[in-house]
XYZ file of C-alpha atoms in Angstrom:
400
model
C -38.691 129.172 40.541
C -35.487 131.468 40.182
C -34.417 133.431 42.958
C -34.680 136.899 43.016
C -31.364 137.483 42.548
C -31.175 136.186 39.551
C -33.323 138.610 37.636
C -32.999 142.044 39.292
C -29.473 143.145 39.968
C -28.330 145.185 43.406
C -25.118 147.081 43.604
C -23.341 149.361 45.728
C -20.530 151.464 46.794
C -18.860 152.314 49.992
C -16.323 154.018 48.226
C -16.245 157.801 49.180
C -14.669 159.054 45.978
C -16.874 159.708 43.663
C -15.700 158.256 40.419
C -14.483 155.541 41.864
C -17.769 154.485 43.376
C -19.964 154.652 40.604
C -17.262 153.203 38.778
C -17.787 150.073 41.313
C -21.485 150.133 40.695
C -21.640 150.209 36.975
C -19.124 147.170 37.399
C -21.501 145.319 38.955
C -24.595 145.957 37.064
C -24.948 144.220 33.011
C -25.850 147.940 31.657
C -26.131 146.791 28.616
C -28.861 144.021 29.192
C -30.969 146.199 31.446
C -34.188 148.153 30.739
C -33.800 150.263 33.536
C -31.374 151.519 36.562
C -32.831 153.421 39.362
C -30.015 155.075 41.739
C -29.725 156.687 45.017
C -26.962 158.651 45.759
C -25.965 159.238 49.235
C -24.549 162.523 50.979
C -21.099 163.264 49.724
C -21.251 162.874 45.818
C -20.295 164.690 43.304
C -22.841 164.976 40.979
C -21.202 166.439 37.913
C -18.652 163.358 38.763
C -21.449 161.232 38.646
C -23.241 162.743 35.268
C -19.951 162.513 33.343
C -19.789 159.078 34.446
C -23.461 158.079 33.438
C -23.555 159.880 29.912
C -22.247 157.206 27.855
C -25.108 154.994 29.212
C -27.920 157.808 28.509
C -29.798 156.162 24.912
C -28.828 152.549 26.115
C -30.575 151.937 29.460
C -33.092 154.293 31.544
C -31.594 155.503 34.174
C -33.749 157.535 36.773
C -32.567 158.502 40.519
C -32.175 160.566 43.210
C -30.548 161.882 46.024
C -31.241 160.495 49.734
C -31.400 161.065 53.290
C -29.546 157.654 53.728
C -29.380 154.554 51.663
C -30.754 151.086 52.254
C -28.668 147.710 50.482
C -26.848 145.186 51.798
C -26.312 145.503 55.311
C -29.476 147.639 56.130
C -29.238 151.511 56.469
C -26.060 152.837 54.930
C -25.111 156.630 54.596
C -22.765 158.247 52.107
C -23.068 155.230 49.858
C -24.178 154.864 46.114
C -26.399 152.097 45.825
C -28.574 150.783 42.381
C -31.185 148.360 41.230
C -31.086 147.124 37.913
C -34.113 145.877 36.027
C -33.476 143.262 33.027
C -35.032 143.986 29.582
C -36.086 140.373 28.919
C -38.605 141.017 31.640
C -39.176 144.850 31.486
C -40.632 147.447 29.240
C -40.208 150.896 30.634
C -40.710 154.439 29.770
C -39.076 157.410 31.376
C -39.845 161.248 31.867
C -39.355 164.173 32.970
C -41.673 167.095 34.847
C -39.354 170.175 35.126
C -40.536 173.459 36.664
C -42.445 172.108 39.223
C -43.107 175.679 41.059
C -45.406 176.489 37.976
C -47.027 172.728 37.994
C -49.687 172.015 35.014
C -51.989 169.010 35.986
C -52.621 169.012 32.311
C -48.485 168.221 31.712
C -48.876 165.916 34.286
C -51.394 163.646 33.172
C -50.304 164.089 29.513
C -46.512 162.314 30.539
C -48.323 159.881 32.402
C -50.623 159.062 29.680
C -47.582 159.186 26.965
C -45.297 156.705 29.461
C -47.999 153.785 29.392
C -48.779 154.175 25.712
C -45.536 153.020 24.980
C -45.017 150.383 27.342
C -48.285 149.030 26.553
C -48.020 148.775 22.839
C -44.601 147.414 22.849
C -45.760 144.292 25.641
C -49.686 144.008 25.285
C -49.569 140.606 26.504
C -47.621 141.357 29.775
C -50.066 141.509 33.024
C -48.446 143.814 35.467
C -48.004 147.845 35.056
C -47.056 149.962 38.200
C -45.559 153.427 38.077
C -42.627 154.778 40.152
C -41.709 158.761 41.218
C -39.281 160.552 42.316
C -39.573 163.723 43.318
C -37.640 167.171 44.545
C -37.971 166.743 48.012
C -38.132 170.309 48.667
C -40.932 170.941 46.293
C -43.397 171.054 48.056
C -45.692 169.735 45.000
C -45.919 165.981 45.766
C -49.528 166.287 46.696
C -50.590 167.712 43.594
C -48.358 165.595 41.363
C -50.010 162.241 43.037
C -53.666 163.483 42.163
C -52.776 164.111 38.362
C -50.799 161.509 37.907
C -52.957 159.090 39.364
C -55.539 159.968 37.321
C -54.002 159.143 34.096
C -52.373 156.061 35.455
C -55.834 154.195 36.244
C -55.313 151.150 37.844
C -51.929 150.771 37.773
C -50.476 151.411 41.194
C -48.392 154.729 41.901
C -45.550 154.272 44.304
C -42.721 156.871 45.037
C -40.340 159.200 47.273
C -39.265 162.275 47.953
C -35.362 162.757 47.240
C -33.323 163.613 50.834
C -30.423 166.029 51.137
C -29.434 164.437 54.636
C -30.390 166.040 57.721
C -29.928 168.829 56.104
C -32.826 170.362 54.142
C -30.840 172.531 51.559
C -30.932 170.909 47.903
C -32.630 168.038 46.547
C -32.122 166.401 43.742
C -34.016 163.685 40.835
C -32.014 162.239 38.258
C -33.461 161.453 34.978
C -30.688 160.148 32.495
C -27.195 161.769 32.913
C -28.767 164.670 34.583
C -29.263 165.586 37.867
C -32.194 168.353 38.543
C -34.265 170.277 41.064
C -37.319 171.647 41.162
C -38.661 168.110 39.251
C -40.229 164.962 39.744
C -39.172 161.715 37.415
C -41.596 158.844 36.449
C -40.793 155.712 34.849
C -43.641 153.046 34.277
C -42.862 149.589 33.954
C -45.015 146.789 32.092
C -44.048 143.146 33.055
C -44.765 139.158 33.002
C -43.547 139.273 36.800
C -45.797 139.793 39.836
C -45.283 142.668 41.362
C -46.725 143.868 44.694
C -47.520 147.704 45.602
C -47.219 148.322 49.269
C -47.563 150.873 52.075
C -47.567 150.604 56.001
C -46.671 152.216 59.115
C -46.016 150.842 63.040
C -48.341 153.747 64.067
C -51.382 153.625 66.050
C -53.559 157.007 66.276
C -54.627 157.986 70.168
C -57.544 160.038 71.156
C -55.459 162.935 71.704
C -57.113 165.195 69.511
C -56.266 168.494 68.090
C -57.389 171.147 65.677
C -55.707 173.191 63.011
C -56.319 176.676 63.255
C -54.955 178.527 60.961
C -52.509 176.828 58.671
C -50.711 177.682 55.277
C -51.484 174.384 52.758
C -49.006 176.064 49.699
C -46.580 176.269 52.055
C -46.904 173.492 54.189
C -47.040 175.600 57.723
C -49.561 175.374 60.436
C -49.601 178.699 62.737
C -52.332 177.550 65.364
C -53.449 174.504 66.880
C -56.172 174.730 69.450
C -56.094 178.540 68.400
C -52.508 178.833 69.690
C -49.004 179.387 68.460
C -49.114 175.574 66.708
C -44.779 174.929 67.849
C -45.417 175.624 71.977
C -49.667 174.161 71.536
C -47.775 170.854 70.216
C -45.136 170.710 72.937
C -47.910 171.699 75.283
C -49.818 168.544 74.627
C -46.531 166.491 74.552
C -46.008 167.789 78.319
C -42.341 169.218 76.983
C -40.767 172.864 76.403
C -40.678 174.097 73.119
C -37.073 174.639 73.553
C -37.088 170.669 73.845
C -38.714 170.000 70.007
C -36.546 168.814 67.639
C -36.237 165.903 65.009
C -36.347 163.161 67.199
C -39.444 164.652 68.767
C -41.385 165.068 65.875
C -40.300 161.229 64.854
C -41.297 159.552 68.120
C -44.620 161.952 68.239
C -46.172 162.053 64.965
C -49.406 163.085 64.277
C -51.994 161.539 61.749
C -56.085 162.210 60.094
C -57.913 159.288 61.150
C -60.832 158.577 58.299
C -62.420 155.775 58.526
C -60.053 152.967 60.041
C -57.660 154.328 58.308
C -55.088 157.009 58.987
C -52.370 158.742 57.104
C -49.435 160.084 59.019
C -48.368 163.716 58.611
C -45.133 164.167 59.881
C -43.704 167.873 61.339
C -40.452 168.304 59.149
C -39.136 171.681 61.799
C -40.054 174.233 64.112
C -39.752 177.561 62.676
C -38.283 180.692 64.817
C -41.759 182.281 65.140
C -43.108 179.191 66.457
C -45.089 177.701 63.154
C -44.700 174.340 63.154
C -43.092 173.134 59.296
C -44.655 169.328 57.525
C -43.888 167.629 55.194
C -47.045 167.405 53.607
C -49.661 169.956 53.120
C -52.583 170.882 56.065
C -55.648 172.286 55.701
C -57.520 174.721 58.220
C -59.827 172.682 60.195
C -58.516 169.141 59.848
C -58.429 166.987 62.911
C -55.490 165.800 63.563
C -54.535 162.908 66.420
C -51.419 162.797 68.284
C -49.871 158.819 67.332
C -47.892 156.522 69.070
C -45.331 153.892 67.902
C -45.658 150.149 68.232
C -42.527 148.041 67.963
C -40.571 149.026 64.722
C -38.671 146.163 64.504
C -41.311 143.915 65.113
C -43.718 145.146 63.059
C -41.237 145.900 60.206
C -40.147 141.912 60.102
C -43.933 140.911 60.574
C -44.537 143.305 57.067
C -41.622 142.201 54.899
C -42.415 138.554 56.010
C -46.433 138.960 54.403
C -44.050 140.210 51.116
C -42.335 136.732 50.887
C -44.580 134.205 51.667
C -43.729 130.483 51.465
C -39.853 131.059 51.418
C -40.407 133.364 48.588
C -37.867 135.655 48.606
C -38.364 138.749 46.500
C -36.561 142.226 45.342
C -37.738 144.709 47.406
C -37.737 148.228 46.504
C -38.329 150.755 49.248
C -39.211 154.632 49.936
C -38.571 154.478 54.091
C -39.194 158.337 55.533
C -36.062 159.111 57.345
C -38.193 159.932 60.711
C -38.137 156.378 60.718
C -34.851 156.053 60.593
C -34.461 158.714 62.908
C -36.627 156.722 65.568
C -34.510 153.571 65.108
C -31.635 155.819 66.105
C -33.286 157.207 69.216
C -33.878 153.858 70.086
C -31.002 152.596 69.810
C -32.752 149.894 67.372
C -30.913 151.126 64.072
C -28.851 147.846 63.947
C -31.463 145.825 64.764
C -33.441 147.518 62.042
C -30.498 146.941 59.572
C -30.294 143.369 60.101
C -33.875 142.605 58.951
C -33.870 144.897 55.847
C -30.978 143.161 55.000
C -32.061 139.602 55.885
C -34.987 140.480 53.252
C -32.610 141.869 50.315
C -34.301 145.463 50.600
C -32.691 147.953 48.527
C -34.010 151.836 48.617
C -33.354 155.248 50.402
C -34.324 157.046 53.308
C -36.986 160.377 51.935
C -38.375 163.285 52.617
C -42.035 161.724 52.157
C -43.722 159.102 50.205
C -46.173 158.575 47.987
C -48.814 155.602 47.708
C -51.462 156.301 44.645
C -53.434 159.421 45.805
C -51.990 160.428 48.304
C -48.035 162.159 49.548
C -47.556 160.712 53.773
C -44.527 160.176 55.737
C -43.242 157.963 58.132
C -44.525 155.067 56.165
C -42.378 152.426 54.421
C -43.423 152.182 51.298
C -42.745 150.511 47.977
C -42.354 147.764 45.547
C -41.654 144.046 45.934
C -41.095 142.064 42.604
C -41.174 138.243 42.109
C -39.900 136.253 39.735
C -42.201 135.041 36.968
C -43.861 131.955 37.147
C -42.743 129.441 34.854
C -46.237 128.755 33.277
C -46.202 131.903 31.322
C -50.687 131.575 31.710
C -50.016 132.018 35.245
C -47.999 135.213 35.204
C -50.972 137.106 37.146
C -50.933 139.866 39.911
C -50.339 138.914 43.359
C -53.561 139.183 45.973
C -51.470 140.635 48.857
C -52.756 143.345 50.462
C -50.731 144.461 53.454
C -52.129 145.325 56.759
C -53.114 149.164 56.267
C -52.865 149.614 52.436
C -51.681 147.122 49.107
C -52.224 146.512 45.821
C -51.492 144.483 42.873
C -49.870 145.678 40.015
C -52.307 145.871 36.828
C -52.569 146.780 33.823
């Protein structure tokens, strides 16, 4: 069986000057002989540089990307790089579009793109197994949840796996690139129909306590909870943390996430900020009412190896694409794990960005790590099926 390697293509740049770095990348990707090239774009960039510098490939190969809140390639977590996957057209079909205008959002747009995307990957490659779906998405929407429930809908069984572009540490401008064209306010979608396996994956290191708590009053369109417990939801949180308010801050909200617990399963819902007036920002909308538990981290490193080791089993070794929320990130720093961190996503070839949230099918979470893992195809052609690996909170196999 080939190596990964040898049929997806990784690049990147360390370069700082724009042109020059994409310049670098392009250099190291076959543009010509690839269906698709997804890239993130780390802090830094120019992005008219980098337009002018895609254009004469917009009408040969797909290009869809975004920008990031820190890159992942070889050697681990990078920042300020430019890094890119390329996807070959002797094993991919793919379809790109566009959803522009998110603050007025149609479902009915929506699931009409989705629907239009697999038509014409299907009909081109009928006899290919495997059809997943990847997003990217303004990461200052604030529209990820209600993109994931249209889309999903149209897409059927076909997994839906994305992330929310970064802008840093920052939180000013994000951005999606579809094209030559960098945009905000807009979510990309490219679905891809192919003889190799592919796996759809989500998981977090996070195990829910019984520290309960209750939202009080909370704005969903807007993402901001005013009272937990019926109090000021910013000093109620720190409260039950045992620290000032003064004390909240990034790192906080990474090591001290909080989750809704349904089932035996729970989805993490991460605080993005503390506002002035003491309203506590996500990055994912809250409903009055919902339960929420206060969740505590296992090992990150461990767990992370023990995850991307179920991905590649029996030596396999395959292209992993990621969606990793920066609060991770952020608690590898805290940690003082980061390195540690970046030598197992590198010792499993993961290529990807840091986001502003992530989404798996349904549903928009955070502080997951979440994404794609592709294997080559096997060399009896009857055999090119989905693969039966379901990770240890959520998976799925790519379908048609």
């Amino acid at each position: 069986m080939l190596r990964s390697e040898a049929f997806i293509t990784r690049a990147q740049s360390s370069e700082p000057d724009t042109a020059r770095a994409i310049s670098d990348v392009l250099a190291q990707l076959s543009c010509p002989d690839l269906a698709l090239i997804i890239l993130f774009v780390g802090e830094g960039h120019d992005l008219p540089t980098l337009e002018h510098a895609l254009a004469p490939l917009d009408g040969v190969t797909r290009i869809i990307g975004c920008t990031t809140a820190g890159e992942i390639a070889s050697g681990g977590y990078l920042e300020g790089q430019i890094v890119a996957l390329g996807l070959p057209r002797s094993l991919f079909r793919v379809a790109t579009g566009c959803l522009t205008n998110l603050h007025r959002f149609s479902p009915e747009t929506a699931r009409d793109l989705a629907f239009e995307l697999r038509a014409e990957v299907t009909f081109s490659t009928a006899d290919w197994a495997n059809e997943v779906a990847f997003l990217l998405t303004d990461g200052l929407s604030m529209m990820e949840d209600q993109l994931v429930w249209a889309l999903s809908e149209a897409l059927g069984q076909s997994p839906l796996v994305g992330g929310s572009a970064g802008d840093g540490l920052r939180f000013g401008k994000t951005f999606v690139l579809h094209g030559a064209r960098f945009m905000t306010d807009a979510a990309v979608l490219a679905v891809l129909r192919t003889p190799c396996r592919i796996t759809a994956f989500r998981f977090d290191h996070l195990e829910p306590t019984d520290q309960r708590m209750v939202v009080t009053n909370a704005c969903p369109a807007q993402r901001l909870v005013r009272e937990i417990n019926g109090m000021p939801a910013g000093p109620e949180y720190a409260r039950i943390l045992g620290k000032d308010p003064q004390q909240l801050s990034p790192f906080i909200f990474a090591a001290n996430p909080v989750v809704s617990k349904i089932g035996d399963e729970h989805h993490v819902l991460a605080i993005q900020r503390v506002e002035p007036d003491g309203t506590l920002r996500f990055f994912s909308a809250i409903e009055p009412g919902l339960v929420l538990r206060l969740a505590q981290s296992t090992d990150l490193e461990a767990h992370l190896e023990r995850e991307l080791a179920r991905l590649a089993p029996k030596g396999e070794r395959p292209t992993i694409l990621a969606c990793d929320c920066i609060l991770r990130r952020l608690e590898a720093e805290n940690t003082q794990t980061r390195h540690r961190i970046s030598r197992v996503l590198d010792a499993y070839g993961v290529t990807g960005f840091n986001t502003y949230g992530e989404q798996f099918n349904l549903v928009h979470v955070n502080q997951t790590f979440t994404g794609l893992a592709f294997y080559p195809p096997d060399e009896d052609t009857d055999a090119m099926q989905a693969s039966a690996f379901f990770p240890r909170q959520t998976g799925a196999p790519a379908n048609a």
